[in-house]
Coordinates of C-alpha atoms in Angstrom, one line a residue:
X180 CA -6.6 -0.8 -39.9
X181 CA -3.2 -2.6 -40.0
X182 CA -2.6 -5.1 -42.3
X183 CA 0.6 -6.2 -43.3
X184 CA -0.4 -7.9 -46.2
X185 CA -2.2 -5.2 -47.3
X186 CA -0.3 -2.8 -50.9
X187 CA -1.5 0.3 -49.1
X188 CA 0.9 2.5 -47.1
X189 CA -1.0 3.3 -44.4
X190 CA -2.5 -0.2 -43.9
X191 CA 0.7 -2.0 -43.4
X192 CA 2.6 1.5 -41.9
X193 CA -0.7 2.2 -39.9
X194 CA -0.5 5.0 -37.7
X195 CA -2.6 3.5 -34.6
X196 CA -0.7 0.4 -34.8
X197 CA 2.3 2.7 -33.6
X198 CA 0.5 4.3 -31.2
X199 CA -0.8 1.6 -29.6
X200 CA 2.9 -0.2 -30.0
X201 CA 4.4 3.0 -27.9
X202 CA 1.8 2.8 -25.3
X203 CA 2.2 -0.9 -25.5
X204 CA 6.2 -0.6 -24.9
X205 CA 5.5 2.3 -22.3
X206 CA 3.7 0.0 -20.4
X207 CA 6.0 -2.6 -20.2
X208 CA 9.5 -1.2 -20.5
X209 CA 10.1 -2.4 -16.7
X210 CA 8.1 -5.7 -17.0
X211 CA 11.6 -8.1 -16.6
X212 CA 10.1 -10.9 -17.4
X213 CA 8.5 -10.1 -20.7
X214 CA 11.8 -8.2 -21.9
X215 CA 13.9 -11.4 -20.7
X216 CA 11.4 -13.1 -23.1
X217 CA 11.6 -10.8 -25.9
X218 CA 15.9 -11.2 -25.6
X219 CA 15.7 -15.0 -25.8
X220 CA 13.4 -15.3 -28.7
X221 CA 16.1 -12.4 -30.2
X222 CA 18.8 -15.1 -29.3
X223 CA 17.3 -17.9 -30.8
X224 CA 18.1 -15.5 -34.5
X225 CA 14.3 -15.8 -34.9
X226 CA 14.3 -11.9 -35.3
X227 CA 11.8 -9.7 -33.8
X228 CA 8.3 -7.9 -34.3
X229 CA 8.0 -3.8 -33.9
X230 CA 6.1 -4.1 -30.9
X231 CA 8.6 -6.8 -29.3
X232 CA 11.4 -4.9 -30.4
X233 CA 9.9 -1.3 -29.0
X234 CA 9.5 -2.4 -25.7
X235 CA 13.4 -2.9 -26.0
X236 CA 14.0 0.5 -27.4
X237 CA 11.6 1.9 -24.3
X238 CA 13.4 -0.3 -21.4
X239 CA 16.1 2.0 -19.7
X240 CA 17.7 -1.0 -17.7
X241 CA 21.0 -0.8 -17.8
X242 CA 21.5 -4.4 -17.6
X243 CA 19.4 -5.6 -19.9
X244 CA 20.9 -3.2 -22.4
X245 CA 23.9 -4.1 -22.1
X246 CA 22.6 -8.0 -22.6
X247 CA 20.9 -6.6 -26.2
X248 CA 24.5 -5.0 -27.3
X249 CA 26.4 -7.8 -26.3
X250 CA 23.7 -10.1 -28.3
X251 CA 23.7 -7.4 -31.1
X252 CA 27.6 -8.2 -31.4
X253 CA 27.0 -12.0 -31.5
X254 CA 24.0 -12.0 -34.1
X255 CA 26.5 -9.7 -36.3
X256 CA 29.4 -12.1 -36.1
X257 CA 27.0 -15.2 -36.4
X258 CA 25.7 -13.5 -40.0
X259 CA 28.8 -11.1 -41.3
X260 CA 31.9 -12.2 -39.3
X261 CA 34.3 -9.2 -39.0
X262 CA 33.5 -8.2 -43.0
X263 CA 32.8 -4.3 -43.3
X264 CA 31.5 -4.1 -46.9
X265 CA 33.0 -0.7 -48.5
X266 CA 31.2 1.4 -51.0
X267 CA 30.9 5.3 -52.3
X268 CA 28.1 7.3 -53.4
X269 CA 28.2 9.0 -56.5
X270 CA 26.3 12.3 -57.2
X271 CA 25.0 12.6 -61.1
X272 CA 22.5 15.5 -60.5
X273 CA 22.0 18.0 -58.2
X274 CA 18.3 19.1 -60.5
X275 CA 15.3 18.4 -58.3
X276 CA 12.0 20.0 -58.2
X277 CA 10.8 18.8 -55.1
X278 CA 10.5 21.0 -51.7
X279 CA 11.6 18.9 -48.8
X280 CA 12.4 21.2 -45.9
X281 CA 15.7 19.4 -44.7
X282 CA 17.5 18.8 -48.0
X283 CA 19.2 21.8 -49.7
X284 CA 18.3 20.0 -53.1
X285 CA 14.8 21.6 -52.5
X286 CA 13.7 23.2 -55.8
X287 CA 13.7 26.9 -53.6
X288 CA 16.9 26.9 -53.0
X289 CA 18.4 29.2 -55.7
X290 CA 21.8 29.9 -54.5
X291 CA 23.0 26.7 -54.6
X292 CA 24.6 25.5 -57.5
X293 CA 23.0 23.2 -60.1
X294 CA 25.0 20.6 -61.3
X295 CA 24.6 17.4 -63.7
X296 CA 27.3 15.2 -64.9
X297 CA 27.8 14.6 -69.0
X298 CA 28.7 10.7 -69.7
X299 CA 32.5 12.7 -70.0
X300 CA 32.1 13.7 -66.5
X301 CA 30.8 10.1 -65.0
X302 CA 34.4 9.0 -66.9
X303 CA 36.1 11.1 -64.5
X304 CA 34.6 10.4 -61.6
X305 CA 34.4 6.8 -61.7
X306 CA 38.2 6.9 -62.9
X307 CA 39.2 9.3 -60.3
X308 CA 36.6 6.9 -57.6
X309 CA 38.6 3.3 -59.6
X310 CA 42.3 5.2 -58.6
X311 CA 41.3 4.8 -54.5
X312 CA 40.7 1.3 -54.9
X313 CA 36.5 1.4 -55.0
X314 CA 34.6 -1.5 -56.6
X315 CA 31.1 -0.7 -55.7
X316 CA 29.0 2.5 -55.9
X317 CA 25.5 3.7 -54.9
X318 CA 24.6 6.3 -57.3
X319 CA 22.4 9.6 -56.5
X320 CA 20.2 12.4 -57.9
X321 CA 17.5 14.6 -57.6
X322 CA 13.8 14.0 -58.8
X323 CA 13.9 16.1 -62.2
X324 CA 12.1 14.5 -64.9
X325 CA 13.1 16.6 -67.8
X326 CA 17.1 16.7 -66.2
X327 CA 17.3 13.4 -64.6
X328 CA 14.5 10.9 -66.6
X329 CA 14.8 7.4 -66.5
X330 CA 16.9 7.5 -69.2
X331 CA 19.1 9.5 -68.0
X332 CA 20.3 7.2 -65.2
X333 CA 20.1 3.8 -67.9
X334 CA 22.7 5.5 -69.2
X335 CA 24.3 6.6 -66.6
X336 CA 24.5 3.0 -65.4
X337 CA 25.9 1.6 -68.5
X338 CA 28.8 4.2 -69.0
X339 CA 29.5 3.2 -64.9
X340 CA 29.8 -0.2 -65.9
X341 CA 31.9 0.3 -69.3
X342 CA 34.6 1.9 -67.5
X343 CA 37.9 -0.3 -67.3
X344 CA 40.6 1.9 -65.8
X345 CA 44.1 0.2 -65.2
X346 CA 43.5 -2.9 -62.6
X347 CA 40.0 -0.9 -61.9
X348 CA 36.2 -1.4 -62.3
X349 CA 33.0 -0.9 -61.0
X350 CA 31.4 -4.3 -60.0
X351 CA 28.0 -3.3 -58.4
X352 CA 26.0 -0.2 -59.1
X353 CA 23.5 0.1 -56.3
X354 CA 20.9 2.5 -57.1
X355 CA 19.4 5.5 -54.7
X356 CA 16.7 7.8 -57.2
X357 CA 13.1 8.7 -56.2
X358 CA 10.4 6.2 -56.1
X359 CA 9.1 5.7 -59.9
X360 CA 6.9 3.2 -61.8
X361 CA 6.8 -0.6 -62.2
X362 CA 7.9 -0.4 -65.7
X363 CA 11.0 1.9 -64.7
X364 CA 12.3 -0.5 -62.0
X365 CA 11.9 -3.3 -64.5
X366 CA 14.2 -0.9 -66.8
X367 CA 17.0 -0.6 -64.1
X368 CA 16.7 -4.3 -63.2
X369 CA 17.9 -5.1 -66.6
X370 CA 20.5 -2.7 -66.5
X371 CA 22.2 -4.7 -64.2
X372 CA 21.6 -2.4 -60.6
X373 CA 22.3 -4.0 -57.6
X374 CA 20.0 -2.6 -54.5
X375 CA 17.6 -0.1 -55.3
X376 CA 17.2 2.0 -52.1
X377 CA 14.7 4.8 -50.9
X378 CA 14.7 6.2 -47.8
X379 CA 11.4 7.0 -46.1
X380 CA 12.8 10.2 -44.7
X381 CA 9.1 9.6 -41.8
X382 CA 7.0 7.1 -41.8
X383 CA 4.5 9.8 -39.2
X384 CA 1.8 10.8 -42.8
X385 CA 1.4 14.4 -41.5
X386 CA 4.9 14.7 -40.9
X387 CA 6.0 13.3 -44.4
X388 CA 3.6 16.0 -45.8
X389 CA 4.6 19.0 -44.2
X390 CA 8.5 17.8 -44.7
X391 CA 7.4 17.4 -48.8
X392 CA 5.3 21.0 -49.2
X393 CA 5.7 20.2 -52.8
X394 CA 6.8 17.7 -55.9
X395 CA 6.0 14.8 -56.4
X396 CA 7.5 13.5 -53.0
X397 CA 4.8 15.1 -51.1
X398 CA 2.5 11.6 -52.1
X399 CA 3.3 9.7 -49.1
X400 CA 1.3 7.0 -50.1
X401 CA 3.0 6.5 -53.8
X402 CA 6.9 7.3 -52.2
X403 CA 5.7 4.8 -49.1
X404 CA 4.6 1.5 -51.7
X405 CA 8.0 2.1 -53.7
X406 CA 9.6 -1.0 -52.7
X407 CA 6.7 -3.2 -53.5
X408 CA 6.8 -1.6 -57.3
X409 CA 10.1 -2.7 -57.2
X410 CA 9.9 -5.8 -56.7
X411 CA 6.8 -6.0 -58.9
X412 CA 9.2 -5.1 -61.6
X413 CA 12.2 -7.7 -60.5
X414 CA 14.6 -5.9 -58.0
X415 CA 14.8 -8.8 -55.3
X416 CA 17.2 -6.2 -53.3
X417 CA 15.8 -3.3 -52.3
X418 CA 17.4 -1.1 -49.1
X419 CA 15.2 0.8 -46.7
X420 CA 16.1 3.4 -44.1
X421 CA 14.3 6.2 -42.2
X422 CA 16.7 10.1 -41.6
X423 CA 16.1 10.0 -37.9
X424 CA 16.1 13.3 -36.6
X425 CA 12.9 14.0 -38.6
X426 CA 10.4 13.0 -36.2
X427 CA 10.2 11.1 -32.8
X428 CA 12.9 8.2 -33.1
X429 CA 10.9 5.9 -31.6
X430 CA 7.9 6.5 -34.2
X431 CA 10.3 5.7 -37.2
X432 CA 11.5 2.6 -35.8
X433 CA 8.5 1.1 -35.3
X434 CA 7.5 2.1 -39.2
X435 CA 10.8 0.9 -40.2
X436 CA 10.7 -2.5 -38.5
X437 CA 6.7 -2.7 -39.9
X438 CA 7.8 -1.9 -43.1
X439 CA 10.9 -4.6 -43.5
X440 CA 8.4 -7.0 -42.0
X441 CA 5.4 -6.4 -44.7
X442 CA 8.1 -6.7 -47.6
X443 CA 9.2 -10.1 -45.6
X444 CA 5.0 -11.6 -45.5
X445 CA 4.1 -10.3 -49.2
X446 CA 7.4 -10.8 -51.2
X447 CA 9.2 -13.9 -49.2
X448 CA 12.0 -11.4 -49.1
X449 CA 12.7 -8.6 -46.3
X450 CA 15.1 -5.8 -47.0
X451 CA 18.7 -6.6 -48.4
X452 CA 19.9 -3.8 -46.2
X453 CA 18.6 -0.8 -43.8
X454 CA 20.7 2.3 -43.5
X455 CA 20.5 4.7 -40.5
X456 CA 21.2 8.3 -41.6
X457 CA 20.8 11.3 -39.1
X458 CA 19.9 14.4 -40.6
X459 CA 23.3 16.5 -41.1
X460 CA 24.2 20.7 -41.9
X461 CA 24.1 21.4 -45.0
X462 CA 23.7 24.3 -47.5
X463 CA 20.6 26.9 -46.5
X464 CA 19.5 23.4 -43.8
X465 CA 20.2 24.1 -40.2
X466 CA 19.6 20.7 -38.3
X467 CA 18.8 22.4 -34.8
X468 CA 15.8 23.4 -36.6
X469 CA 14.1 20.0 -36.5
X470 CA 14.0 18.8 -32.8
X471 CA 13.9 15.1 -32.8
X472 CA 17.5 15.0 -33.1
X473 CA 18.9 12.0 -31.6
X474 CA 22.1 11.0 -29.2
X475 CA 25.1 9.0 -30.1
X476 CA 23.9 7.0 -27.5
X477 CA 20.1 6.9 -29.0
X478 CA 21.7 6.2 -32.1
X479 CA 24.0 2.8 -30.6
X480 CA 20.7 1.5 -29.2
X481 CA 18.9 2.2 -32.8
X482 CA 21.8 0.1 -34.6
X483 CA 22.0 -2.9 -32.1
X484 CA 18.2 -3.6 -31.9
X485 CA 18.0 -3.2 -35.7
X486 CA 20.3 -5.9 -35.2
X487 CA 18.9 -8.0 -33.5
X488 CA 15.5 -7.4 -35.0
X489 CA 16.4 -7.8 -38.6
X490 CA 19.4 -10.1 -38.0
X491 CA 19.7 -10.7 -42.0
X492 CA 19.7 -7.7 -43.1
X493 CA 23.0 -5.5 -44.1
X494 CA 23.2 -2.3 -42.2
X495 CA 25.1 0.5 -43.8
X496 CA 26.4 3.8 -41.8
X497 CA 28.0 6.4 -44.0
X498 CA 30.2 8.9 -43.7
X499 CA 27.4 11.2 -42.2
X500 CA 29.0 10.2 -38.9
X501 CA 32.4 10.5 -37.2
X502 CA 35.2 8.1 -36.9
X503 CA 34.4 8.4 -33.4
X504 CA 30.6 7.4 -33.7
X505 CA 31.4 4.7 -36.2
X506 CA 33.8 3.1 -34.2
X507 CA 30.8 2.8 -31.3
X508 CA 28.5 1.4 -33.7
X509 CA 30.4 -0.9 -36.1
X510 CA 30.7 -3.9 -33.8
X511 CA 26.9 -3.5 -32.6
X512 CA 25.7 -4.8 -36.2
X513 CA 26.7 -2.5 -38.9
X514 CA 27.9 -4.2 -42.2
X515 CA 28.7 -1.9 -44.7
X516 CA 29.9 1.6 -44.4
X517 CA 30.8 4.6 -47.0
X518 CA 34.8 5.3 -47.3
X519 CA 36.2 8.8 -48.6
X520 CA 33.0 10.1 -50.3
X521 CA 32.0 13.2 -51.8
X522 CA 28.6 14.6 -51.4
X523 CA 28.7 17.2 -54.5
X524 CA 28.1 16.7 -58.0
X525 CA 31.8 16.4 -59.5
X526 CA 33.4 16.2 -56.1
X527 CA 35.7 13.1 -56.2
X528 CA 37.6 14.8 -59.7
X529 CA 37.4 18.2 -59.3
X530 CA 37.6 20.5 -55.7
X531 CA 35.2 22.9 -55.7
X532 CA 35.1 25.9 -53.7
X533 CA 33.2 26.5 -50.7
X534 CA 31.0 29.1 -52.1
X535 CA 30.5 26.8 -55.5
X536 CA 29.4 23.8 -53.1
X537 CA 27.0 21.7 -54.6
X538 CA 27.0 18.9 -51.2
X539 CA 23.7 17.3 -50.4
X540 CA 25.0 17.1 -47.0
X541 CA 28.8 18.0 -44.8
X542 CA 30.6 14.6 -44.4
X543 CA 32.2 14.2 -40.8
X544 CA 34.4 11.2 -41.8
X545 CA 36.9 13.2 -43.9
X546 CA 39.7 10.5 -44.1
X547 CA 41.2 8.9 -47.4
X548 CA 39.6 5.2 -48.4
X549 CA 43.6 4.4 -47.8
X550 CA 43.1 5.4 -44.4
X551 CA 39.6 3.7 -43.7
X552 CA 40.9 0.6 -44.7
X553 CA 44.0 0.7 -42.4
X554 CA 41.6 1.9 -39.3
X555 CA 39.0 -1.0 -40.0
X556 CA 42.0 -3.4 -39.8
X557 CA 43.3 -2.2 -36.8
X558 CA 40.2 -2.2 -34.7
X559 CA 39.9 -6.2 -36.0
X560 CA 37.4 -5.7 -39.1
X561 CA 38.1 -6.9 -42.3
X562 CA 37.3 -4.2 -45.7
X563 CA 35.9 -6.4 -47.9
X564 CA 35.1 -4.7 -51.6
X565 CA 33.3 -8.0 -52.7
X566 CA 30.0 -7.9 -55.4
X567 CA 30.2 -11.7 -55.7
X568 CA 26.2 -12.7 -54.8
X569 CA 25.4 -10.1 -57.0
X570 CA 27.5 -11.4 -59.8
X571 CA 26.7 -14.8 -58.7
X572 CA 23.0 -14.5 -59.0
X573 CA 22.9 -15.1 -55.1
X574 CA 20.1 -12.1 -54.2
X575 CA 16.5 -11.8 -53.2
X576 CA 15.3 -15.2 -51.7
X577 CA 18.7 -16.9 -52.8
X578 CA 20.9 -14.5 -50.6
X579 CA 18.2 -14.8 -47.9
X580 CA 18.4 -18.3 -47.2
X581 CA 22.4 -18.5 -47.5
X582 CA 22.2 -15.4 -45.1
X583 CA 19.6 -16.7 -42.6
X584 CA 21.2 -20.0 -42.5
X585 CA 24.2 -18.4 -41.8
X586 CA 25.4 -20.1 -44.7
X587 CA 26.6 -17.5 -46.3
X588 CA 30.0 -16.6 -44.6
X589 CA 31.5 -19.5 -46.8
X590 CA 31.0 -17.4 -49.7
X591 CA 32.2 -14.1 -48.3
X592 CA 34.9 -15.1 -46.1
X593 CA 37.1 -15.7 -48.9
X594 CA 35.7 -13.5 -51.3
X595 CA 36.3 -10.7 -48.7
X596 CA 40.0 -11.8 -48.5
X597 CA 40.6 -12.2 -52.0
X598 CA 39.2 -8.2 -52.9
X599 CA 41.3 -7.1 -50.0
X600 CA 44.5 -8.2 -51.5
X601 CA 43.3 -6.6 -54.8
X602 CA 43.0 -3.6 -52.7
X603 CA 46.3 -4.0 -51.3
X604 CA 48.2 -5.2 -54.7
X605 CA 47.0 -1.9 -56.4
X606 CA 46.2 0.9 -54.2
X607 CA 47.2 0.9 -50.5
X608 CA 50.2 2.4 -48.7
X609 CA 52.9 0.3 -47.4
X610 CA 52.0 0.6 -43.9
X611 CA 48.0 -0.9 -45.3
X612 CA 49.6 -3.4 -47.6
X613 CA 51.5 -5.0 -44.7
X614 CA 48.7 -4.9 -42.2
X615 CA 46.6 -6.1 -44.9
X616 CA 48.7 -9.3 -46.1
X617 CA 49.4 -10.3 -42.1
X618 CA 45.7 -10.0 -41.6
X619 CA 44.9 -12.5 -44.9
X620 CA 47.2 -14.9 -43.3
X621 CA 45.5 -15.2 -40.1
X622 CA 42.6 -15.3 -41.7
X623 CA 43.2 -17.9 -44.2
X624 CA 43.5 -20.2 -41.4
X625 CA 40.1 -19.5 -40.0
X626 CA 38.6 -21.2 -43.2
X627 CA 37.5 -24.5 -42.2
X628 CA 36.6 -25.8 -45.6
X629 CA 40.0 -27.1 -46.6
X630 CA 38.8 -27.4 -49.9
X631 CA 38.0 -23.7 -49.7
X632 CA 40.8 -23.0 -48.1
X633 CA 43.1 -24.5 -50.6
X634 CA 41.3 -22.7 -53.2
X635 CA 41.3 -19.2 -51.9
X636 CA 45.3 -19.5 -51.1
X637 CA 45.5 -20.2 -54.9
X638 CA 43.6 -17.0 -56.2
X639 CA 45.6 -15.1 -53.9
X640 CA 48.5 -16.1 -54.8
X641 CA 47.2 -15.6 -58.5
X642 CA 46.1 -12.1 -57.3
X643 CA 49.7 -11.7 -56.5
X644 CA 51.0 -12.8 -59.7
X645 CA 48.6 -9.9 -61.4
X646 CA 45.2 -11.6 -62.3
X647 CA 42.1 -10.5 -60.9
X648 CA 38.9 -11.1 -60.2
X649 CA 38.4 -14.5 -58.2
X650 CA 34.9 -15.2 -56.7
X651 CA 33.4 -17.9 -54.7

């Protein structure tokens, strides 16, 4: 039975409510009048449901598409402006004993190679990540309890944050580790994370069991209620997201959508960002093998009815996808995206070779952060390496009400500008730098606070002058 008050995974991810939401969107995906209903309420920023939002994903008008892109773009300006939030994922730990089928991590796979970073290591690497400009990272590892416990990552987490290399430091440690107990995410809440994200890989039960033969990721039910742990234990910012080409992509966003909105009626507070990962080559993984693979243009419709469905929420794409495929889906609601990351344990300050890889997954976006920041400006975004509401204490229900009021651009406008010219005072190229100060100009003016205004001319100019870290 569905209920999405319910604690239990498969009462508020119920399989028959799917089911009868597909036949439900089958049924109407040419109804006009229902869909031209379902678009307005989307315009009036009230969100959607998963059924509302599935007959969308099932209509193949072309017009009416193009109405929900065009809307997509809107709601993303209306909540995030032009900011593109910029981040990299750190690897500590390659050790998992887990057997999921479509991550070469899987505890069978003996030929890959089996690496965990000393607190010397994390030195280099955050160093090495601090030298391209990056202020906020989303660390990774395997489920190992005797190589990776709890502890492991606390400290992890602290050396991150001790880490003061010329102008450089890590603001915001986001956090991406298999789902654990109340009393763990209560641990890395007071360590200072900032979004503790877990991707549901399926929400289809038999699916999720075949895909997780063995470890402890094969209890659906226990991976599934993670986030409500978490915020049992204090994380007001958790991060969901599904790896579409797993099962039928229409399935997993109905499950996603379910899931952000049973977080929403239980905690007061739906999920601080979604992410959208397709399933990628990687060592011993062949992706042809699973055969719900999805379409660049399946994936553009994904991203702009997440949009518009969830019109708080941050979307983040990584650099899973091409330039080319970012570029399509960037304007239709994306908010955050991954810039010159490494996928290997060590990778960002040491090569390895090909033979010695130890990627989760082969990146398709291969540029520099350098260059990522020049393209985003060109095509009209500003890179914004901001952690201010974190800092600021403005998450969970705090962020939420700034964000669905659209309140919140007043804050990270200017905060957005002001980590920009950090970037541009210590790390970028020339050709960046000047891009970068022309575009702070012009955007300066767009401030309509003149308070605010006055204020953010001053840090810059104080950013100028060498100081650092201004925050609204």
């Amino acid at each position: 039975m569905y209920d999405i008050n319910s604690r239990k995974a498969e009462e508020f991810i119920s399989h028959e409510e799917i089911l009868d939401t597909l036949a439900y969107a089958d049924a109407n995906k040419d109804n006009i009048e229902l869909i031209d209903a379902i678009i307005e309420k989307a315009r009036q920023r009230k969100g959607l449901t998963h059924r509302e939002a599935s007959v969308l994903l099932a209509c193949q008008n072309e017009e009416k598409m193009e109405e929900v892109y065009n809307l997509a773009k809107e709601i993303k300006h209306d909540y995030y402006g032009d900011r593109i939030v910029l981040f990299a994922p750190l690897y500590l730990s390659n050790y998992c004993v887990n057997g999921c089928v479509y991550c070469p991590y899987h505890a069978k796979n003996k030929h890959i190679s089996r690496k965990k970073l000393t607190q010397e290591d994390i030195v280099r690497e955050v160093t090495a990540l601090q030298d391209m400009g990056h202020k906020r990272l989303a660390i990774e590892a395997g489920e190992d309890p005797v190589n990776n416990p709890i502890e492991y990552i606390l400290e992890c987490i602290d050396t991150i944050y001790s880490i003061k290399h010329k102008n450089g430091a890590i603001r915001r440690v986001n956090v991406n580790i298999a789902a654990t107990t109340v009393e763990n995410y209560r641990k890395l809440k007071e360590a200072g994370i900032g979004t503790y994200i877990l991707f549901q890989e399926t929400y289809h039960k038999e699916s999720y069991e075949q895909l997780h033969p063995t470890g402890p990721k094969h209890n659906y039910a226990y991976h599934t209620e993670a986030m409500d742990r978490a915020m049992e234990g204090g994380i007001d910012d958790v991060g969901l997201g599904v790896l579409f080409g797993l099962e039928m992509y229409r399935y997993e966003f109905a499950g996603l959508l379910m899931h952000a909105e049973h977080l929403e009626a239980v905690h007061g507070v739906g999920p601080h960002t979604i992410s959208v990962p397709r399933i990628k080559h990687a060592d011993d993984i062949d992706p042809t093998a699973f055969d719900n693979g999805i379409s660049d243009e399946i994936f553009a419709k994904l991203c702009a009815l997440i949009r518009i469905s969830v019109p708080y929420t941050g979307m983040i794409i990584s650099t899973r996808e091409s330039q080319e495929v970012r570029e399509k889906v960037l304007p239709l609601g994306v908010s955050q995206i991954s810039g010159a990351s490494r996928t290997s344990v060590g990778g960002y300050a040491e090569k390895e070779a090909k033979e010695d890889s130890s990627e989760q997954f082969d990146v398709s976006d291969n540029r520099t952060l350098d260059e990522v920041v020049n393209w985003l400006m060109k095509m009209g975004h500003i890179p914004s390496f901001c952690t201010a509401c974190y800092r600021e204490g403005r998450t969970g229900d705090r962020f939420m009400a700034l964000c669905k009021s659209m309140q919140i651009l007043n804050c990270c406008h200017p905060n957005a500008l002001m980590t920009l010219k950090e970037y541009l005072e210590d790390y970028a190229s020339e050709e960046t730098k000047e891009l970068g100060n022309a575009l702070i100009e012009r955007e300066l003016e767009n401030i309509t606070n003149p308070k605010v205004k006055q204020t953010a001319r001053e840090y810059i100019h104080n950013i100028a002058g060498g100081k650092r870290d201004f925050r609204f």
